[in-house]
PDB file of C-alpha atoms in Angstrom:
ATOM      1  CA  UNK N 243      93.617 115.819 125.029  1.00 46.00           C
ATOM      2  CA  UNK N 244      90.909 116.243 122.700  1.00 54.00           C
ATOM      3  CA  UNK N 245      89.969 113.659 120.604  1.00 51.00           C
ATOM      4  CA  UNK N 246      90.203 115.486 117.144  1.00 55.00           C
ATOM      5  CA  UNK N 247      93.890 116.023 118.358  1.00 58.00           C
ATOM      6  CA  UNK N 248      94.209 111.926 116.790  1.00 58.00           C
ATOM      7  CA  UNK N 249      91.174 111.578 114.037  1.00 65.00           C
ATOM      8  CA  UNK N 250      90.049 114.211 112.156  1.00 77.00           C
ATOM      9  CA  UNK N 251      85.596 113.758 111.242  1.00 86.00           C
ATOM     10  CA  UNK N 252      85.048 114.132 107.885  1.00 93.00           C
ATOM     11  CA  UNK N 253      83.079 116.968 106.953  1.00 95.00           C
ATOM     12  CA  UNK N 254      80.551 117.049 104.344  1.00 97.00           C
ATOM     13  CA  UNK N 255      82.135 120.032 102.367  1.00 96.00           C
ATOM     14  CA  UNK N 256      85.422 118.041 102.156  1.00 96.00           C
ATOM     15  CA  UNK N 257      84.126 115.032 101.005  1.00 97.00           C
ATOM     16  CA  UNK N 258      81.369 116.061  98.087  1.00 97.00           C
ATOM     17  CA  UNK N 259      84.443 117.782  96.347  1.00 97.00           C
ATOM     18  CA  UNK N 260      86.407 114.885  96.658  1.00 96.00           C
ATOM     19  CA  UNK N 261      83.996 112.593  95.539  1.00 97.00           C
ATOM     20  CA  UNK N 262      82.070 115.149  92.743  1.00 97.00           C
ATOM     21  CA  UNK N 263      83.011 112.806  89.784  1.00 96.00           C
ATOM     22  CA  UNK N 264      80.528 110.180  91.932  1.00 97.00           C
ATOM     23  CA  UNK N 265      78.620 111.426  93.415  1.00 98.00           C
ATOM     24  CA  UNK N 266      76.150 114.195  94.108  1.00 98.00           C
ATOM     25  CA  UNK N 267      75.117 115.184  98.139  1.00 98.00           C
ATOM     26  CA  UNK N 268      72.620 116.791  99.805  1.00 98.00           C
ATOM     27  CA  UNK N 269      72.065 116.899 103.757  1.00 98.00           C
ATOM     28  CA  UNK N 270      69.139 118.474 105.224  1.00 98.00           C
ATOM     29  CA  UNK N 271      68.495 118.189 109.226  1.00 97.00           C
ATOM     30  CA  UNK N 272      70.725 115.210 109.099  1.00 98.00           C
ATOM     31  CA  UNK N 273      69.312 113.243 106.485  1.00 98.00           C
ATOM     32  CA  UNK N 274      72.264 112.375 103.210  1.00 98.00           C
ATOM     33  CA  UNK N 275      71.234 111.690  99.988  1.00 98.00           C
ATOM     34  CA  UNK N 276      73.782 110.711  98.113  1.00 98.00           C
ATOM     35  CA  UNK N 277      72.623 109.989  93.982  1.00 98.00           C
ATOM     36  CA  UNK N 278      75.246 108.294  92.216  1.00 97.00           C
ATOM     37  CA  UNK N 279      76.241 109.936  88.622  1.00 96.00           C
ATOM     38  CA  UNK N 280      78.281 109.943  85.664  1.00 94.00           C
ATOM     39  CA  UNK N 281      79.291 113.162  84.136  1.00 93.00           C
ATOM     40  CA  UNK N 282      75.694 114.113  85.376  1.00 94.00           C
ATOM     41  CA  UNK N 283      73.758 111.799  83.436  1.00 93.00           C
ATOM     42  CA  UNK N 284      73.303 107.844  84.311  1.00 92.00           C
ATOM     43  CA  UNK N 285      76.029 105.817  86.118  1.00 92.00           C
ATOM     44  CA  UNK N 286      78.568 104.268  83.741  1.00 89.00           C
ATOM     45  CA  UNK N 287      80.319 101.675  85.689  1.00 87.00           C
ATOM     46  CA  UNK N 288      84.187 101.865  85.762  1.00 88.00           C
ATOM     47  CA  UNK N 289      86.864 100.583  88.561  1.00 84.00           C
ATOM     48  CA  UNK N 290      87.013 104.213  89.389  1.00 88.00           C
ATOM     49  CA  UNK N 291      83.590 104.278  90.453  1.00 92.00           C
ATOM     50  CA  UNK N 292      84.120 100.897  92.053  1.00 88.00           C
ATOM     51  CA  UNK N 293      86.736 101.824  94.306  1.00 89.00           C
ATOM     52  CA  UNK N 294      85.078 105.284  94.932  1.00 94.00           C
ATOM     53  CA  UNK N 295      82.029 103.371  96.679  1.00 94.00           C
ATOM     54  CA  UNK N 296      84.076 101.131  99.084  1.00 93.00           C
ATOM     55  CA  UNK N 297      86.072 104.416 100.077  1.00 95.00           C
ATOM     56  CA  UNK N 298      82.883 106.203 100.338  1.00 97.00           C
ATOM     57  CA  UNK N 299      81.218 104.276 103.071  1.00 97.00           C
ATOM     58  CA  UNK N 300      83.209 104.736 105.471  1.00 96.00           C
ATOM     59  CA  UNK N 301      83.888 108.361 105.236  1.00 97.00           C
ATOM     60  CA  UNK N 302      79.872 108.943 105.127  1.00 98.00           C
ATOM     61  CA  UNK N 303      80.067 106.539 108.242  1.00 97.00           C
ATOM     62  CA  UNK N 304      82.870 108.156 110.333  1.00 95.00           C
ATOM     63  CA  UNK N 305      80.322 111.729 109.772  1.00 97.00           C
ATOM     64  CA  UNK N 306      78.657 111.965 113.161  1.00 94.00           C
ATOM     65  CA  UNK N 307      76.749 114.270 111.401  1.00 97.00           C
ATOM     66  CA  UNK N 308      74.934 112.056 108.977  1.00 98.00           C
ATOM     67  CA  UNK N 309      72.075 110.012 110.527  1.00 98.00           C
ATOM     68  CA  UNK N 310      69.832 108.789 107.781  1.00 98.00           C
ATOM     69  CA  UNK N 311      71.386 107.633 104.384  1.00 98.00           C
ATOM     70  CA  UNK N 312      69.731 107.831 100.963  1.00 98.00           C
ATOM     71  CA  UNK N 313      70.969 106.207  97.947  1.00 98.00           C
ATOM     72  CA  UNK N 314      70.086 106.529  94.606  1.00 98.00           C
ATOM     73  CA  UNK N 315      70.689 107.167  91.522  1.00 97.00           C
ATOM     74  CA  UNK N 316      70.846 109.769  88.256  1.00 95.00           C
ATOM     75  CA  UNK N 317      67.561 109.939  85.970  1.00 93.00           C
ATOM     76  CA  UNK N 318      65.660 106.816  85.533  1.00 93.00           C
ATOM     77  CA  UNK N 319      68.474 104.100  85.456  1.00 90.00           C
ATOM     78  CA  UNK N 320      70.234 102.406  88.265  1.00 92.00           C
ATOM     79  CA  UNK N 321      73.249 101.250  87.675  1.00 88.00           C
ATOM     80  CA  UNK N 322      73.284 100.118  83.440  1.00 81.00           C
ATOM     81  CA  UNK N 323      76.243 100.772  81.630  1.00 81.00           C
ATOM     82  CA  UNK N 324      79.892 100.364  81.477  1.00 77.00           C
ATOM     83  CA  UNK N 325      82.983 102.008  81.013  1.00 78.00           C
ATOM     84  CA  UNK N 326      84.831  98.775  78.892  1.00 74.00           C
ATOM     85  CA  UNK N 327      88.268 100.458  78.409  1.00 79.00           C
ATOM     86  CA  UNK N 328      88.699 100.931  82.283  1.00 77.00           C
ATOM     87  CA  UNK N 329      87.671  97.582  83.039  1.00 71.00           C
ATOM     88  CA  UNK N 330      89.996  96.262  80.128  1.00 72.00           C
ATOM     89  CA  UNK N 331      92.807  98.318  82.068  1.00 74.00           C
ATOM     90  CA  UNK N 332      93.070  96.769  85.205  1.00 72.00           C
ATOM     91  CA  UNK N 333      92.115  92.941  83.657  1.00 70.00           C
ATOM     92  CA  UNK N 334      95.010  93.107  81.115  1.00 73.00           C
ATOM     93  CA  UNK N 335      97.360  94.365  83.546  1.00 71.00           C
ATOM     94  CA  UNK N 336     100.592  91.929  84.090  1.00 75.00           C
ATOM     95  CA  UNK N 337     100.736  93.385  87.677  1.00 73.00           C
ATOM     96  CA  UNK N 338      98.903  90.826  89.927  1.00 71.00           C
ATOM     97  CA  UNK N 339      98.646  93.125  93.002  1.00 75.00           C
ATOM     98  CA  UNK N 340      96.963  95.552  90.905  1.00 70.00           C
ATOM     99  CA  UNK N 341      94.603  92.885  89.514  1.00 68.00           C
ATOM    100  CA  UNK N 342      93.889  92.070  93.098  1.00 71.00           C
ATOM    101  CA  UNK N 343      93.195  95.102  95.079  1.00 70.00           C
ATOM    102  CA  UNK N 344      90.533  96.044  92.234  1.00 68.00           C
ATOM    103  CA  UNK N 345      89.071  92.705  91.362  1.00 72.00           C
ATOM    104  CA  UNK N 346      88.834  91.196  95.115  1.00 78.00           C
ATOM    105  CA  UNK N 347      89.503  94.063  97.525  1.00 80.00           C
ATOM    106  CA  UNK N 348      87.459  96.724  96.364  1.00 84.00           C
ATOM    107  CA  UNK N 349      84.629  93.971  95.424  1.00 87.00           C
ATOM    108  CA  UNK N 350      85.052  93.039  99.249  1.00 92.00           C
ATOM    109  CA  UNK N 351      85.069  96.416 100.836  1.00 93.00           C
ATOM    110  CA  UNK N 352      82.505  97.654  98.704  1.00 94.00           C
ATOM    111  CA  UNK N 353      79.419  95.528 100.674  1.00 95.00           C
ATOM    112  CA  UNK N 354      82.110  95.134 103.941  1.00 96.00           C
ATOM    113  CA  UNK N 355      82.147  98.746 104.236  1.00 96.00           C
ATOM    114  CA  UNK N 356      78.459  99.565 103.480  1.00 97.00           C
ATOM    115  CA  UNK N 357      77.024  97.035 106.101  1.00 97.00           C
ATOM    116  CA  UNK N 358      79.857  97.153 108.754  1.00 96.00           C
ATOM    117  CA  UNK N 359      80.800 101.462 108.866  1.00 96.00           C
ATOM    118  CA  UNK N 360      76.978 102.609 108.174  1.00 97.00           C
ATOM    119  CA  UNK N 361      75.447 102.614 111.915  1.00 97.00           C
ATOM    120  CA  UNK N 362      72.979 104.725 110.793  1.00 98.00           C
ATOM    121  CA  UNK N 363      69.213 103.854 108.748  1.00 98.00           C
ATOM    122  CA  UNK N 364      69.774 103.145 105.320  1.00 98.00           C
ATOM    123  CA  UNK N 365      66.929 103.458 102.245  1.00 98.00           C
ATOM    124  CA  UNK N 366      67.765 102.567  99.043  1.00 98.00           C
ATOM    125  CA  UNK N 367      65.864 104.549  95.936  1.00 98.00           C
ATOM    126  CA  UNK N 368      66.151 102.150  92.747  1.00 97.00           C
ATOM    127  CA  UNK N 369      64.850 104.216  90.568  1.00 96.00           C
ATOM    128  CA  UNK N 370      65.317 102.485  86.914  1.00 93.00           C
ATOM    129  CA  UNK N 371      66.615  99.160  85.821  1.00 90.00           C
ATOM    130  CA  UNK N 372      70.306  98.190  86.962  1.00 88.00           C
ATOM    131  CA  UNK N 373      73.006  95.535  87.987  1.00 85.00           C
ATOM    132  CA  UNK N 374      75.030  95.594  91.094  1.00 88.00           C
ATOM    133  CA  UNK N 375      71.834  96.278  93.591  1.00 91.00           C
ATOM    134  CA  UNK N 376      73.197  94.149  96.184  1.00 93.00           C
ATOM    135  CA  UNK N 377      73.571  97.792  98.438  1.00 94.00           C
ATOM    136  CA  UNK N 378      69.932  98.450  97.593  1.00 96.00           C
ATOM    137  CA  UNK N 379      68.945  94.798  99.054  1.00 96.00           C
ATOM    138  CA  UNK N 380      71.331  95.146 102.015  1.00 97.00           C
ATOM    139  CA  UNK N 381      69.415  98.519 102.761  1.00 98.00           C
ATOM    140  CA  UNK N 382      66.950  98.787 105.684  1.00 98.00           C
ATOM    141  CA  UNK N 383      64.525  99.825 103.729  1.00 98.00           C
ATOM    142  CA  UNK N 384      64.045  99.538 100.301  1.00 98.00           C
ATOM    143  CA  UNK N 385      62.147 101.215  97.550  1.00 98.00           C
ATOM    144  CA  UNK N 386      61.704 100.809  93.471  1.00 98.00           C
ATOM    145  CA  UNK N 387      60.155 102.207  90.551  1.00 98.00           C
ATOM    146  CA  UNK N 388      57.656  99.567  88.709  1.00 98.00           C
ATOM    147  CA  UNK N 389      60.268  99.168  85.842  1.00 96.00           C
ATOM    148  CA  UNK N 390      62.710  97.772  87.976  1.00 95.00           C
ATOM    149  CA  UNK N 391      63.718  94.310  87.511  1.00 93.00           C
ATOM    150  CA  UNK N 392      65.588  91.651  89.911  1.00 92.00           C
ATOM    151  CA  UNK N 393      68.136  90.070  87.848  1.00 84.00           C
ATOM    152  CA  UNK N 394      71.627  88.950  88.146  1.00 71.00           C
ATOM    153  CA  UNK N 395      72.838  89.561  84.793  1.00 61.00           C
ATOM    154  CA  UNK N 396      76.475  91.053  85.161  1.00 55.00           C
ATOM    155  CA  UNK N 397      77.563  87.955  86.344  1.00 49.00           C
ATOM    156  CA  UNK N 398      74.673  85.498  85.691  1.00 51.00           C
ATOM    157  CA  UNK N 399      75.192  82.093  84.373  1.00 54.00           C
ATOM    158  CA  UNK N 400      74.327  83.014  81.200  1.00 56.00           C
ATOM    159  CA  UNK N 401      77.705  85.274  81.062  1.00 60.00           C
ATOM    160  CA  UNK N 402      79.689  82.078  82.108  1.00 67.00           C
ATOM    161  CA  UNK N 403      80.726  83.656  84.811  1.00 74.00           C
ATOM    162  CA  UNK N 404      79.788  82.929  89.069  1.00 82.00           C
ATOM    163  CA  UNK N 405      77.691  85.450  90.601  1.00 82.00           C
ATOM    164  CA  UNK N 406      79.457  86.034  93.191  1.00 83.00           C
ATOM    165  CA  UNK N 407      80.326  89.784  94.225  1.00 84.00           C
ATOM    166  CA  UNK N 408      76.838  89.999  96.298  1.00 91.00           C
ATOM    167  CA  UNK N 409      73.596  89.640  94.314  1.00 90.00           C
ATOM    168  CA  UNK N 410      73.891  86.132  94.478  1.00 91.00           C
ATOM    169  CA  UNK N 411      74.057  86.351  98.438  1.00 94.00           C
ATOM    170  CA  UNK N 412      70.884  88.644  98.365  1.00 94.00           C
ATOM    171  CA  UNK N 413      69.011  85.657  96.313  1.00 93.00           C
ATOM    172  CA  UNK N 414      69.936  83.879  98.825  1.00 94.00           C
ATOM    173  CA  UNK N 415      69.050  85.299 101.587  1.00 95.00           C
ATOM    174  CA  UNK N 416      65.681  87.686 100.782  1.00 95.00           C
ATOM    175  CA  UNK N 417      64.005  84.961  98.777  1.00 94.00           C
ATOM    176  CA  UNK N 418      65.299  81.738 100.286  1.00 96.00           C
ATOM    177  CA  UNK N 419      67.894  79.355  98.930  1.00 96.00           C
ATOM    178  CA  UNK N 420      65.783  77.156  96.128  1.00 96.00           C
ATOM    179  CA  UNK N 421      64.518  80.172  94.787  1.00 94.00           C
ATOM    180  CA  UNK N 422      67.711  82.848  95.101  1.00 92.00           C
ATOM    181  CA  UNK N 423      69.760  79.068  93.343  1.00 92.00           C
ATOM    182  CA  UNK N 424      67.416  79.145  90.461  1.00 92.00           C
ATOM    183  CA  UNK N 425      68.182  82.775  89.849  1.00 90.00           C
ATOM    184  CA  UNK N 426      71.294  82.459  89.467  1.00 88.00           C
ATOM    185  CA  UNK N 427      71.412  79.320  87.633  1.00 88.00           C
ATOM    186  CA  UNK N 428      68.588  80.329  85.202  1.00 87.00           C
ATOM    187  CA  UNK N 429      69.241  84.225  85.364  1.00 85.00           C
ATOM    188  CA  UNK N 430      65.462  84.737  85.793  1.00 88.00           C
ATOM    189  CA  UNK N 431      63.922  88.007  85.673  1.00 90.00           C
ATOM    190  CA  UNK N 432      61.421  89.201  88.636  1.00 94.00           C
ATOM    191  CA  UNK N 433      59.192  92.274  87.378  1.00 96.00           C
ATOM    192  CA  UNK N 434      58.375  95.161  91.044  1.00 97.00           C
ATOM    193  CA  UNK N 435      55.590  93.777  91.870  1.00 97.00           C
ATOM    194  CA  UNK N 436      56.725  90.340  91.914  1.00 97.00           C
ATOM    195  CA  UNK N 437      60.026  91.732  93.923  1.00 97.00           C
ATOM    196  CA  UNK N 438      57.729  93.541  96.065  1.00 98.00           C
ATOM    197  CA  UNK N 439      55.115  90.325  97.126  1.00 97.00           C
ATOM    198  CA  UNK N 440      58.327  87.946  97.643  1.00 96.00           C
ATOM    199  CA  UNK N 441      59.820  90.703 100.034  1.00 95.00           C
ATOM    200  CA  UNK N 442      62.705  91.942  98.211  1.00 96.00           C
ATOM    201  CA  UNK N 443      61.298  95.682  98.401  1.00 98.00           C
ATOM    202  CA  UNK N 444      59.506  97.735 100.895  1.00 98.00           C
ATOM    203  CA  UNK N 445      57.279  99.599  98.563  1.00 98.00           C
ATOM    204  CA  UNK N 446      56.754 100.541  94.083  1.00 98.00           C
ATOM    205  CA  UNK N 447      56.579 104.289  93.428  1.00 98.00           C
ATOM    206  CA  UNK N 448      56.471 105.852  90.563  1.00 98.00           C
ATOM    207  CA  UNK N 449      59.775 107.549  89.899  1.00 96.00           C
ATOM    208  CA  UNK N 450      58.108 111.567  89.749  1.00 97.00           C
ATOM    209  CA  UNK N 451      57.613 110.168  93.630  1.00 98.00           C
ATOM    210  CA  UNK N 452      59.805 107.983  94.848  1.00 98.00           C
ATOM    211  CA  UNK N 453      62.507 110.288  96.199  1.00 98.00           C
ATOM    212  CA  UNK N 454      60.316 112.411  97.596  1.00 98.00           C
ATOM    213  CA  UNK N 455      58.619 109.226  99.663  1.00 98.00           C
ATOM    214  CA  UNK N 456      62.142 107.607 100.738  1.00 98.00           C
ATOM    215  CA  UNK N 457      62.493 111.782 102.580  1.00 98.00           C
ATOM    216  CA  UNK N 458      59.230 111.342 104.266  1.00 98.00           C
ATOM    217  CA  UNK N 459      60.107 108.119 105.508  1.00 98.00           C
ATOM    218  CA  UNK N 460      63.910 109.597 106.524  1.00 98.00           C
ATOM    219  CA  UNK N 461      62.168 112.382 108.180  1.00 98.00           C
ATOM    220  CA  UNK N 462      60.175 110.336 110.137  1.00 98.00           C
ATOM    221  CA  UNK N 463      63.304 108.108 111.528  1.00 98.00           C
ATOM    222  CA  UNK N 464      64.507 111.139 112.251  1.00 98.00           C
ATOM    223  CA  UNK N 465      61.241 112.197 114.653  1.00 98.00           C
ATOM    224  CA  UNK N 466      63.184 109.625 117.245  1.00 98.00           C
ATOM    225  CA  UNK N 467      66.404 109.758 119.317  1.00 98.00           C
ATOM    226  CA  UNK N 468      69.721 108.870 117.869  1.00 97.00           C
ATOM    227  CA  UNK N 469      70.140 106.162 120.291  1.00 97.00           C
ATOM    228  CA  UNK N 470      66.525 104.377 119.067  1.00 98.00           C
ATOM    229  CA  UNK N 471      67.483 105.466 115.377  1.00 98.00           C
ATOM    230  CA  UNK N 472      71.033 103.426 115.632  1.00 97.00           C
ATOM    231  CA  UNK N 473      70.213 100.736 117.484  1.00 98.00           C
ATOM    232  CA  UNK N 474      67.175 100.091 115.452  1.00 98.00           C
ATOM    233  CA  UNK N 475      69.286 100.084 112.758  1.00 98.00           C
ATOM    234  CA  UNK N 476      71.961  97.547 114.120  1.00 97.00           C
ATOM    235  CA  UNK N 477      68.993  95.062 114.729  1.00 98.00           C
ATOM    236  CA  UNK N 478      68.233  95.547 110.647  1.00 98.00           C
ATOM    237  CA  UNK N 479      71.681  94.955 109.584  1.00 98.00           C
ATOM    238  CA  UNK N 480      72.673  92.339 112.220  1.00 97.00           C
ATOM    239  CA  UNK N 481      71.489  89.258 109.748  1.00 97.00           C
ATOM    240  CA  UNK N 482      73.345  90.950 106.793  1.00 98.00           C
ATOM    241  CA  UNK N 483      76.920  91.211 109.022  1.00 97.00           C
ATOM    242  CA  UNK N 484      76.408  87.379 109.921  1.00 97.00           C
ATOM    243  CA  UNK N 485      75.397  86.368 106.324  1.00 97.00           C
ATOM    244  CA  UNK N 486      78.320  88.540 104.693  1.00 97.00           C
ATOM    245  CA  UNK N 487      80.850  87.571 107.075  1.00 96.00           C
ATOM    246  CA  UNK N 488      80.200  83.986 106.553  1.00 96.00           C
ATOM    247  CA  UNK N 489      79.529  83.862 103.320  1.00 95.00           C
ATOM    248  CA  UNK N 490      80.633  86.861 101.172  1.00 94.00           C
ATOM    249  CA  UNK N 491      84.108  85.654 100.796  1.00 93.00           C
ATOM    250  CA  UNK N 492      83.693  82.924  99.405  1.00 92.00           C
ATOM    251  CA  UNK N 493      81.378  84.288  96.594  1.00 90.00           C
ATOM    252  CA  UNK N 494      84.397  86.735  95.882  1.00 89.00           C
ATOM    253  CA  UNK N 495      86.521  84.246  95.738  1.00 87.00           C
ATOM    254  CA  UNK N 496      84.553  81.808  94.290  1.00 86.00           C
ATOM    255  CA  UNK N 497      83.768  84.459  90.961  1.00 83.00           C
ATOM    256  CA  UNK N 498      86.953  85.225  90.678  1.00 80.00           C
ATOM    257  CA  UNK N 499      89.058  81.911  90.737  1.00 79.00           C
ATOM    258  CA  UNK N 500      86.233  81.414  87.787  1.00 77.00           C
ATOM    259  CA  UNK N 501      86.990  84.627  86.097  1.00 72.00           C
ATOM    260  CA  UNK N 502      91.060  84.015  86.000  1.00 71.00           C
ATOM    261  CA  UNK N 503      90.837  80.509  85.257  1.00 73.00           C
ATOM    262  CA  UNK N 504      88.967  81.000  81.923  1.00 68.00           C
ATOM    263  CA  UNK N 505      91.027  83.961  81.184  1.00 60.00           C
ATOM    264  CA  UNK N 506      87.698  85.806  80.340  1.00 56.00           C
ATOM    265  CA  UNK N 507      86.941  89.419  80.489  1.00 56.00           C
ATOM    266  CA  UNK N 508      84.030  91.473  81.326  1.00 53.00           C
ATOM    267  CA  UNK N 509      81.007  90.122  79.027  1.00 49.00           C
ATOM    268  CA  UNK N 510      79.841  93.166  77.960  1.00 44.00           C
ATOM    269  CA  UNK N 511      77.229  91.684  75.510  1.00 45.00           C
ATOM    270  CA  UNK N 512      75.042  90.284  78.022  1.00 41.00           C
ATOM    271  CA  UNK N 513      74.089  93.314  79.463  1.00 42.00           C
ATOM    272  CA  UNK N 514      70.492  93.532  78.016  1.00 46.00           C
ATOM    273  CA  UNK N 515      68.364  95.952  79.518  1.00 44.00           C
ATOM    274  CA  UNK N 516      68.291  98.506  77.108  1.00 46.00           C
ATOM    275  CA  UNK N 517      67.153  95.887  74.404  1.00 45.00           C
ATOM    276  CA  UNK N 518      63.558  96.081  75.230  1.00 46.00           C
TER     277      UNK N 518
END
């Protein structure tokens, strides 16, 4: 019997209308760019969005037609602001399975998904200042606009809360524990070009360019065989499956015991980047 008898692939066509509020596609010669939105403007994050991207992942993986993956973002912010009442909905709620599969397994499946169902060559486009660029560090190749900045300040210590859903772990791991520790404990900024001489980015282009650079790159992957372009690929990821399924868990966990115990909520306040 034929295999699509059992699993039906996702198809592109499907999937961009089910995903529109999202997310915006476009595939060319295999290549997907997919440039996160809100209402067609910069992302506002909500859980909605939140759950969206775990789900996403492995739809865009189980495409056999999708061999290179870009990811960015809508005009020239990453991911900056917030949608408070749909955060307030799920962290008031007296239903504790709610509370979980939002807080913990969508926070989980989010980074689980994107490293463990993507077999294909990843390049992240930051293209603006941001939180939550743990996918953009995890990505095989990464790229930023000179504006960008490395900071963990969604849940930084100066929030009072533990960084723990995955930009912690990228401290960690891209710069080296004494350095990715005093990040978090100190909530330190690092400018591009400092992000770019530690490592923690490929390359700074300006943003009228930097889209157009991570396609000439994709294209290029795309010059060799789909057995060198995935296997490649699981080399680049294999140190970010060991790290995340050692460690990732227990940042979760360890954020969120923090988060319920002091009864807090988001900190909305302490998300500064559009102060300067």
């Amino acid at each position: 019997m034929a295999i699509n008898q059992y699993y039906q692939v996702p198809k592109l066509e499907e999937y961009s209308e089910k995903f529109k509020e999202f997310f915006k596609f476009k595939r060319e010669n295999g290549i997907l760019e997919v440039k996160m939105h809100t209402k067609n403007g910069p992302v506002k994050w909500s859980y909605q969005f939140h759950h969206a991207l775990a789900e996403l992942w492995t739809v865009i993986g189980h495409d056999k037609e999708n061999e290179v993956l870009i990811l960015t973002s809508t005009d020239d912010k990453w991911i900056n602001e917030w949608d408070v009442e749909s955060f307030k909905e799920v962290e008031q709620s007296p239903d504790d399975d709610k509370r979980f599969d939002v807080q913990i397994y969508d926070t989980l499946k989010i980074v689980e998904n994107f490293i463990n169902d993507l077999e294909i060559p990843t390049i992240a486009v930051i293209n603006g200042k941001g939180i939550h660029w743990e996918m953009c560090m995890m990505s095989d190749i990464t790229l930023c606009t000179p504006d960008f900045v490395l900071q963990d300040d969604h849940y930084g210590m100066d929030s009072g809360h533990v960084p723990g859903d995955g930009m912690g772990l990228c401290l960690q791991e891209i710069l080296g524990v004494k350095r990715g520790n005093y990040m978090m404990l100190t909530c330190e900024a690092m400018d591009a070009q400092t992000c770019l001489e530690l490592g923690a980015v490929n390359e700074v282009v300006e943003r009228e360019n930097i889209v157009d650079r991570a396609w000439e790159i994709a294209r290029n992957i795309m010059t060799k065989s789909r057995s060198c372009r995935r296997l490649t690929h699981y080399i680049c990821v294999r140190p970010w499956k060991a790290v995340v399924e050692r460690d990732f868990r227990i940042h979760v966990l360890s954020e969120m015991y923090s988060f319920n115990m002091s009864k807090s909520e988001h900190d909305f306040e302490y998300i500064k980047y559009d102060e300067e």
